[in-house]
Each structure stands twice: as structure tokens, then as C-alpha cells.
XYZ file of C-alpha atoms in Angstrom:
370
model
C -61.720 -87.568 -148.107
C -60.495 -87.360 -144.515
C -61.587 -89.404 -141.459
C -62.492 -87.085 -138.654
C -63.410 -87.973 -135.114
C -65.740 -85.507 -133.230
C -65.464 -85.750 -129.329
C -68.443 -84.256 -127.640
C -70.059 -84.859 -124.218
C -73.562 -84.724 -125.844
C -74.816 -85.290 -129.381
C -78.268 -85.261 -130.770
C -79.230 -84.861 -134.402
C -82.815 -83.840 -133.465
C -81.416 -80.559 -132.097
C -79.546 -78.030 -134.176
C -76.609 -77.539 -131.892
C -73.088 -76.936 -133.230
C -71.863 -80.420 -132.937
C -74.574 -81.732 -135.244
C -74.242 -78.911 -137.673
C -70.502 -79.459 -137.802
C -70.878 -83.266 -138.330
C -73.219 -82.978 -141.230
C -71.266 -80.223 -142.890
C -68.089 -82.281 -142.755
C -69.949 -85.142 -144.544
C -71.216 -82.862 -147.228
C -67.616 -81.785 -147.771
C -66.773 -85.388 -148.502
C -65.334 -86.470 -145.080
C -66.256 -89.421 -142.903
C -67.125 -88.533 -139.318
C -66.966 -90.699 -136.246
C -68.856 -89.148 -133.264
C -67.879 -90.270 -129.852
C -70.072 -88.958 -127.160
C -71.467 -89.581 -123.659
C -75.203 -88.977 -123.941
C -77.922 -87.288 -126.023
C -78.762 -83.789 -124.951
C -82.410 -84.900 -124.739
C -81.643 -87.522 -122.140
C -81.732 -84.758 -119.424
C -85.278 -84.133 -120.601
C -86.482 -87.792 -120.470
C -85.710 -88.908 -123.982
C -88.495 -91.175 -125.333
C -88.554 -93.998 -127.872
C -89.975 -91.561 -130.515
C -86.935 -89.384 -130.012
C -84.747 -92.367 -130.840
C -86.830 -93.011 -133.990
C -86.285 -89.361 -135.065
C -82.550 -89.681 -134.530
C -82.385 -92.835 -136.693
C -84.432 -91.231 -139.424
C -82.215 -88.183 -139.621
C -79.048 -90.183 -139.462
C -80.343 -92.378 -142.295
C -79.580 -89.413 -144.603
C -75.978 -89.261 -143.453
C -74.481 -92.739 -143.659
C -70.947 -91.313 -143.491
C -71.687 -90.259 -139.798
C -70.947 -93.097 -137.383
C -72.082 -92.728 -133.735
C -70.549 -94.329 -130.709
C -72.006 -93.665 -127.198
C -69.253 -94.624 -124.804
C -69.548 -95.431 -121.095
C -68.740 -92.436 -118.994
C -69.030 -91.206 -115.379
C -69.815 -87.859 -113.777
C -72.769 -85.409 -113.820
C -74.243 -83.292 -116.550
C -71.738 -80.508 -116.295
C -68.603 -82.707 -115.960
C -68.435 -86.171 -117.536
C -65.387 -88.312 -118.376
C -65.127 -91.325 -120.634
C -64.245 -94.552 -118.802
C -62.147 -96.607 -121.250
C -59.143 -95.184 -123.078
C -58.739 -98.313 -125.154
C -62.277 -97.909 -126.592
C -61.586 -94.326 -127.496
C -58.299 -95.163 -129.238
C -59.864 -98.138 -131.093
C -62.783 -96.033 -132.333
C -60.441 -93.253 -133.498
C -57.790 -95.442 -135.209
C -57.053 -94.346 -138.685
C -58.514 -90.809 -138.198
C -56.594 -87.752 -139.385
C -58.152 -85.049 -137.153
C -59.969 -84.845 -133.874
C -62.568 -82.000 -133.200
C -63.261 -81.359 -129.581
C -66.619 -79.813 -128.691
C -67.430 -78.152 -125.204
C -64.003 -78.950 -123.653
C -65.078 -77.293 -120.443
C -67.431 -80.205 -119.810
C -64.375 -82.531 -119.317
C -65.306 -85.194 -121.808
C -63.446 -83.806 -124.769
C -60.329 -82.984 -122.682
C -60.107 -86.508 -121.295
C -60.921 -88.201 -124.626
C -58.282 -86.216 -126.463
C -55.689 -87.244 -123.841
C -56.533 -90.878 -124.704
C -55.621 -90.314 -128.433
C -52.167 -90.326 -129.994
C -50.293 -87.109 -129.579
C -49.613 -86.998 -133.298
C -53.215 -86.799 -134.256
C -54.118 -83.216 -135.222
C -56.820 -81.534 -133.082
C -59.159 -78.496 -133.209
C -60.629 -77.423 -129.869
C -63.828 -75.280 -129.827
C -64.326 -73.064 -126.699
C -67.570 -71.409 -125.767
C -67.173 -70.333 -122.095
C -69.458 -67.895 -120.415
C -68.489 -65.555 -117.616
C -71.595 -66.211 -115.662
C -70.639 -69.803 -115.458
C -67.013 -69.069 -114.499
C -68.124 -66.688 -111.657
C -70.252 -69.482 -110.120
C -67.412 -72.039 -110.060
C -65.675 -72.739 -106.640
C -62.020 -71.567 -106.849
C -60.671 -75.074 -106.608
C -62.797 -76.257 -109.610
C -61.755 -73.129 -111.582
C -58.092 -73.839 -110.908
C -58.499 -77.536 -112.009
C -60.301 -76.525 -115.132
C -57.674 -73.987 -116.062
C -55.146 -76.808 -115.905
C -57.202 -78.726 -118.460
C -57.207 -75.646 -120.671
C -53.528 -75.048 -120.523
C -53.011 -78.623 -121.655
C -55.473 -78.147 -124.593
C -53.825 -74.865 -125.532
C -50.594 -76.722 -125.976
C -52.021 -79.785 -127.590
C -54.365 -78.324 -130.226
C -53.336 -77.409 -133.709
C -56.193 -74.894 -133.898
C -58.224 -73.110 -131.057
C -61.470 -71.376 -131.578
C -63.629 -69.049 -129.328
C -67.149 -67.941 -129.960
C -67.363 -64.534 -128.285
C -65.060 -61.762 -126.999
C -66.127 -62.771 -123.468
C -64.905 -66.239 -124.007
C -61.566 -64.969 -125.257
C -61.066 -63.032 -122.044
C -61.854 -66.161 -119.991
C -59.239 -68.166 -122.010
C -56.700 -65.507 -121.501
C -57.375 -65.541 -117.717
C -56.884 -69.327 -117.848
C -53.419 -68.986 -119.424
C -53.826 -68.723 -123.223
C -50.670 -66.675 -123.428
C -48.360 -67.443 -126.296
C -50.925 -69.673 -127.844
C -53.244 -66.738 -128.861
C -51.678 -66.705 -132.220
C -53.369 -70.023 -132.942
C -56.832 -69.021 -131.789
C -59.481 -67.772 -134.148
C -63.034 -66.383 -133.688
C -65.650 -68.865 -134.793
C -69.178 -67.631 -133.803
C -71.823 -70.311 -133.149
C -73.075 -71.529 -136.540
C -76.600 -71.349 -137.738
C -77.993 -74.258 -139.716
C -78.479 -73.070 -143.358
C -80.757 -76.084 -144.082
C -83.338 -74.212 -142.086
C -82.333 -70.507 -141.881
C -81.997 -68.491 -145.063
C -83.342 -65.467 -146.940
C -86.847 -66.118 -148.477
C -88.210 -64.153 -151.350
C -91.784 -64.838 -150.219
C -93.850 -61.624 -150.485
C -95.051 -59.787 -147.413
C -98.752 -59.223 -146.892
C -99.857 -56.006 -148.727
C -100.439 -53.162 -146.247
C -99.235 -54.843 -143.200
C -97.625 -52.883 -140.474
C -93.809 -52.942 -140.180
C -92.714 -55.615 -137.743
C -90.378 -55.942 -134.837
C -89.738 -59.473 -133.797
C -88.228 -61.274 -130.760
C -87.931 -65.076 -130.520
C -86.875 -66.481 -127.167
C -88.332 -69.045 -124.851
C -90.141 -67.720 -121.681
C -88.223 -68.814 -118.597
C -88.412 -67.643 -115.032
C -84.918 -66.076 -114.914
C -85.569 -63.795 -117.853
C -86.699 -60.350 -116.674
C -89.516 -59.664 -119.273
C -90.963 -56.939 -117.039
C -87.729 -55.021 -117.893
C -87.469 -56.018 -121.483
C -90.993 -55.221 -122.615
C -91.369 -51.554 -121.505
C -88.946 -50.206 -124.172
C -90.935 -52.125 -126.749
C -94.071 -50.565 -125.493
C -92.556 -47.031 -125.612
C -91.395 -47.598 -129.207
C -94.861 -48.875 -130.351
C -96.587 -45.871 -128.740
C -94.367 -43.432 -130.693
C -94.666 -45.529 -133.979
C -98.231 -46.513 -134.824
C -97.069 -47.968 -138.122
C -95.098 -50.727 -136.285
C -96.157 -54.003 -134.647
C -94.483 -56.472 -132.445
C -94.304 -60.212 -132.695
C -92.971 -62.214 -129.685
C -92.542 -65.903 -130.192
C -91.648 -68.385 -127.400
C -94.632 -68.150 -125.067
C -95.100 -71.205 -122.931
C -97.680 -72.107 -120.248
C -95.650 -71.187 -117.246
C -96.145 -68.202 -114.825
C -93.683 -66.177 -116.808
C -95.730 -66.400 -119.975
C -98.847 -65.463 -117.915
C -96.993 -62.374 -116.674
C -96.095 -61.391 -120.277
C -99.814 -61.584 -121.250
C -100.689 -59.396 -118.284
C -98.129 -56.789 -119.240
C -99.277 -56.836 -122.916
C -103.008 -56.480 -121.874
C -102.084 -53.493 -119.509
C -100.085 -51.697 -122.170
C -103.024 -50.740 -124.308
C -101.147 -51.986 -127.372
C -102.466 -55.519 -127.528
C -103.975 -54.982 -130.956
C -100.383 -54.442 -132.329
C -98.698 -57.188 -130.372
C -98.881 -60.814 -131.381
C -97.806 -63.490 -128.840
C -96.862 -66.937 -130.431
C -95.813 -70.133 -128.874
C -92.447 -71.905 -129.438
C -91.674 -72.185 -133.032
C -89.961 -74.990 -134.965
C -87.010 -74.073 -137.308
C -89.298 -73.364 -140.230
C -91.631 -71.178 -138.202
C -88.614 -69.147 -136.927
C -87.265 -68.712 -140.377
C -90.661 -67.488 -141.623
C -90.984 -64.988 -138.800
C -87.456 -63.614 -139.353
C -88.139 -63.239 -143.107
C -91.364 -61.468 -142.393
C -89.808 -59.029 -139.876
C -88.194 -55.627 -140.483
C -86.085 -55.587 -137.315
C -85.066 -58.149 -134.726
C -84.771 -57.267 -131.092
C -82.733 -59.515 -128.827
C -82.436 -58.903 -125.094
C -79.464 -61.284 -124.520
C -77.089 -63.545 -126.469
C -78.745 -66.488 -128.259
C -78.126 -68.507 -131.449
C -81.347 -67.090 -132.738
C -79.449 -63.844 -133.505
C -77.275 -65.654 -136.079
C -80.403 -67.460 -137.331
C -82.140 -64.108 -137.836
C -79.022 -62.621 -139.582
C -79.089 -65.686 -141.913
C -82.277 -64.038 -143.444
C -80.599 -60.643 -143.749
C -82.546 -59.162 -140.778
C -80.925 -56.099 -139.055
C -80.819 -56.812 -135.350
C -80.817 -54.731 -132.165
C -78.639 -56.081 -129.471
C -77.461 -55.250 -125.921
C -73.846 -53.928 -125.751
C -72.348 -57.033 -124.274
C -69.056 -58.990 -124.951
C -71.199 -62.014 -125.934
C -72.409 -60.282 -129.035
C -69.808 -57.605 -130.016
C -68.741 -59.672 -133.039
C -72.148 -59.892 -134.604
C -72.949 -56.344 -135.457
C -71.314 -53.450 -137.378
C -73.335 -50.552 -136.203
C -75.481 -48.781 -138.829
C -74.727 -51.633 -141.290
C -76.493 -54.821 -140.080
C -77.883 -53.496 -136.762
C -77.368 -51.354 -133.710
C -76.426 -51.965 -130.025
C -78.215 -50.388 -127.084
C -76.252 -49.669 -123.908
C -78.867 -50.212 -121.172
C -82.591 -50.957 -121.394
C -83.356 -47.203 -120.708
C -81.796 -46.427 -124.106
C -83.385 -49.287 -126.020
C -86.500 -47.443 -127.212
C -84.436 -44.642 -128.626
C -82.162 -47.125 -130.479
C -85.262 -48.868 -131.909
C -86.497 -45.461 -133.093
C -83.155 -44.859 -134.904
C -83.224 -48.304 -136.354
C -86.713 -47.886 -137.685
C -85.709 -44.672 -139.573
C -82.439 -46.165 -140.844
C -81.767 -47.003 -144.477
C -80.376 -50.627 -144.276
C -78.532 -52.303 -147.025
C -80.616 -54.912 -149.042
C -81.487 -58.012 -147.208
C -79.791 -60.245 -149.772
C -76.452 -58.392 -149.104
C -76.631 -58.836 -145.400
C -77.673 -62.422 -145.748
C -74.682 -63.140 -147.975
C -72.325 -61.505 -145.636
C -73.576 -63.439 -142.722
C -72.899 -66.729 -144.574
C -69.516 -66.760 -142.724
C -71.507 -67.995 -139.613
C -73.349 -70.694 -141.549
C -72.566 -74.213 -140.827
C -70.563 -74.612 -143.931
C -68.514 -71.369 -143.137
C -67.892 -72.319 -139.610
C -66.847 -75.872 -140.467
C -64.373 -74.840 -143.250
C -62.772 -72.405 -140.704
C -62.298 -75.234 -138.189
C -60.500 -77.578 -140.642
C -58.690 -75.237 -143.011
C -55.245 -76.496 -143.665
C -55.538 -79.441 -141.363
C -57.127 -81.983 -143.794
């Protein structure tokens, strides 16, 4: 058993983000985990006393995970731990440090506080949209952090081709031989293939799960679905993620005006069990942009239809577990091709996608280091 410290600006076991998935997978492999973090993710959404009770209840099942929330300064996007002595004391005797979200600043600064001889894994997940919005001085400063991390880490990981391009721009250079692709992990506790039978005689189902938010252009995303449904009366569409905002109301209006409302089901946000059920019941998954829900759908063996973007190029082998569409004007035609395609058995696809499960991801992080 190894003692591993996880450095993360945020940590919340009530949310299935990668830092929590990695922590519990490490424990199940027999390791002890010390999590050093600045705040719970939910604190930005007014964390309540009931949230704290949920955290304690979940953590009670994982006594080998120890949490330490340390004093930090800064904002949500950049936060630094205050006391190096505290970080060093909490990490004493540990064999490996895993740094989550180094671009936030917390993990970078915390790792600098630890002994140089401690092995380290750094997980990168940068997005080009965020980088473009940075002021040049901030970008240059952040790139300096990254070049130090490239030198310091025993293993580097990136989660998309887009992220790798950003790291190369930041100065990855000779360290590229130590970086490996590690796509965001899905939590296999909740997402898996189910053998539950589908309702007899039901129409075939195309499914999308994504939260309705103002910046998402549903008025552009939905017309290709409408075109596909008009050409394929044996199909229906299930959209889950409807809220109570103006965007959700606009979606309802678009569906009502389409003349297809009897074959379109609009559902609210789903918990993990609900998402898993919908993915298992579906025949195809449609995703307009990159999201962890893609990997969660693939965990059930569901073929997926994705935009041709660098954020998702590692997820689909065209014709085997899905297709890409190059522009929304071509999405309906790709859906038609997918509907007629002979896909491998779901159990085959689900098994292949286990490499992006929490266990597969975590083993990749620590292989050869503990």
C-alpha cells in the first residue's frame, strides 16, 4: 500500500469530478489518500449544511481518504495555498503527489512546497477558449508555471488533443516523451451497461443529455434533429437537462413549432442513475459539444455522434463506436448514416471504453510510480 497525496484546488465527493473518482479508485486499489484542497466546488453555489452532511456520509465509506482544507488566497480561477509548512507536514511520508487542475495555481504552488524527491503526476485539462481569453501577461506567467511542472513531474497527462496543443505552445518540448493521453474518467459506480429489456414496440431513440444554459445555441442544435426525425418516423428524441430558465422555454417553443412534439421527450436534469438509464435505453447519443457525458454514455456501449473538434477526437473511431459531423449543416446526414449503420454489440463497446473508467484512468496515472 502506498501513501498518496492529491493536490487539488477543489474537492467535493458529492460531485463526480475526476479528483473524487481518482481518490476513491486509489483507495480501492489498496492505497491511502490524503487530499489537500482549497475549497469545495459547491461553495461557489452556496454550499449548505445538508451538503456537508452528504459529504460526511459518502466519506464514511472511504476511511482511507483523509481530507485537509487549507487556508488559501485568490479567486475562483487562481488560488494559492498560504502555508508551506502545513502542506509539507500533511504530505510527510507520502510516496507520490497527484496534481489536479494545475492551471488553477493551487497544485503548482503546493507541489513547489513539497520535497523535490517526491514523485509527482500532473494532470492537465486546458481549453483553448480559456486560453484565448487570458491577458497576454497572465498567459506568459502561467506558461512559466507549466514549464516548471514539465520539468518536475515524473508523469504528465493531457485529456484532449486540444489540450496537448496548448501544452506544446507553453513549452512542452523535450518533455513530450513523458506525457500520455488520459481522457476524463467516468465513474463506473454509476455508469455501466445494463441488460434491462427495452419496452416492446418502442421507437428507436436518439438521446442528448446536457444542461440548458444561455450560452448554448439550441436554436442551431435542434434543427438537424428535427430534419432527421422528419425523415425517420421510426425514431424519437429524448432531451434531458431542461431547466426553468429562458433557454429552456425557447427549447419548448422550438419543439412545439416543429410539428414533432409527439416524438420528442423533454426531461429535467437527471441524477447519475437517471442518466445511466437513459443512455442504456437509447440507440444513439448526440452531443453538440465536449462533455463528460460522452464518456458516461460510452460506458453503456452507446454509439455517439460528435462534432469534429479537437476536444473529442480521441473518443470515436468512426464507424466503430460512433461518427463525427463536420458542421451542423451536415449533422442530419450523419445521423441518417448512423441510424442505418450496423454497430458492434453494446457489450463489446462498453468493454473497450473501460479504459476511460475511473479504474482505468487511475491505473494509468500511477503505473510504475508506486
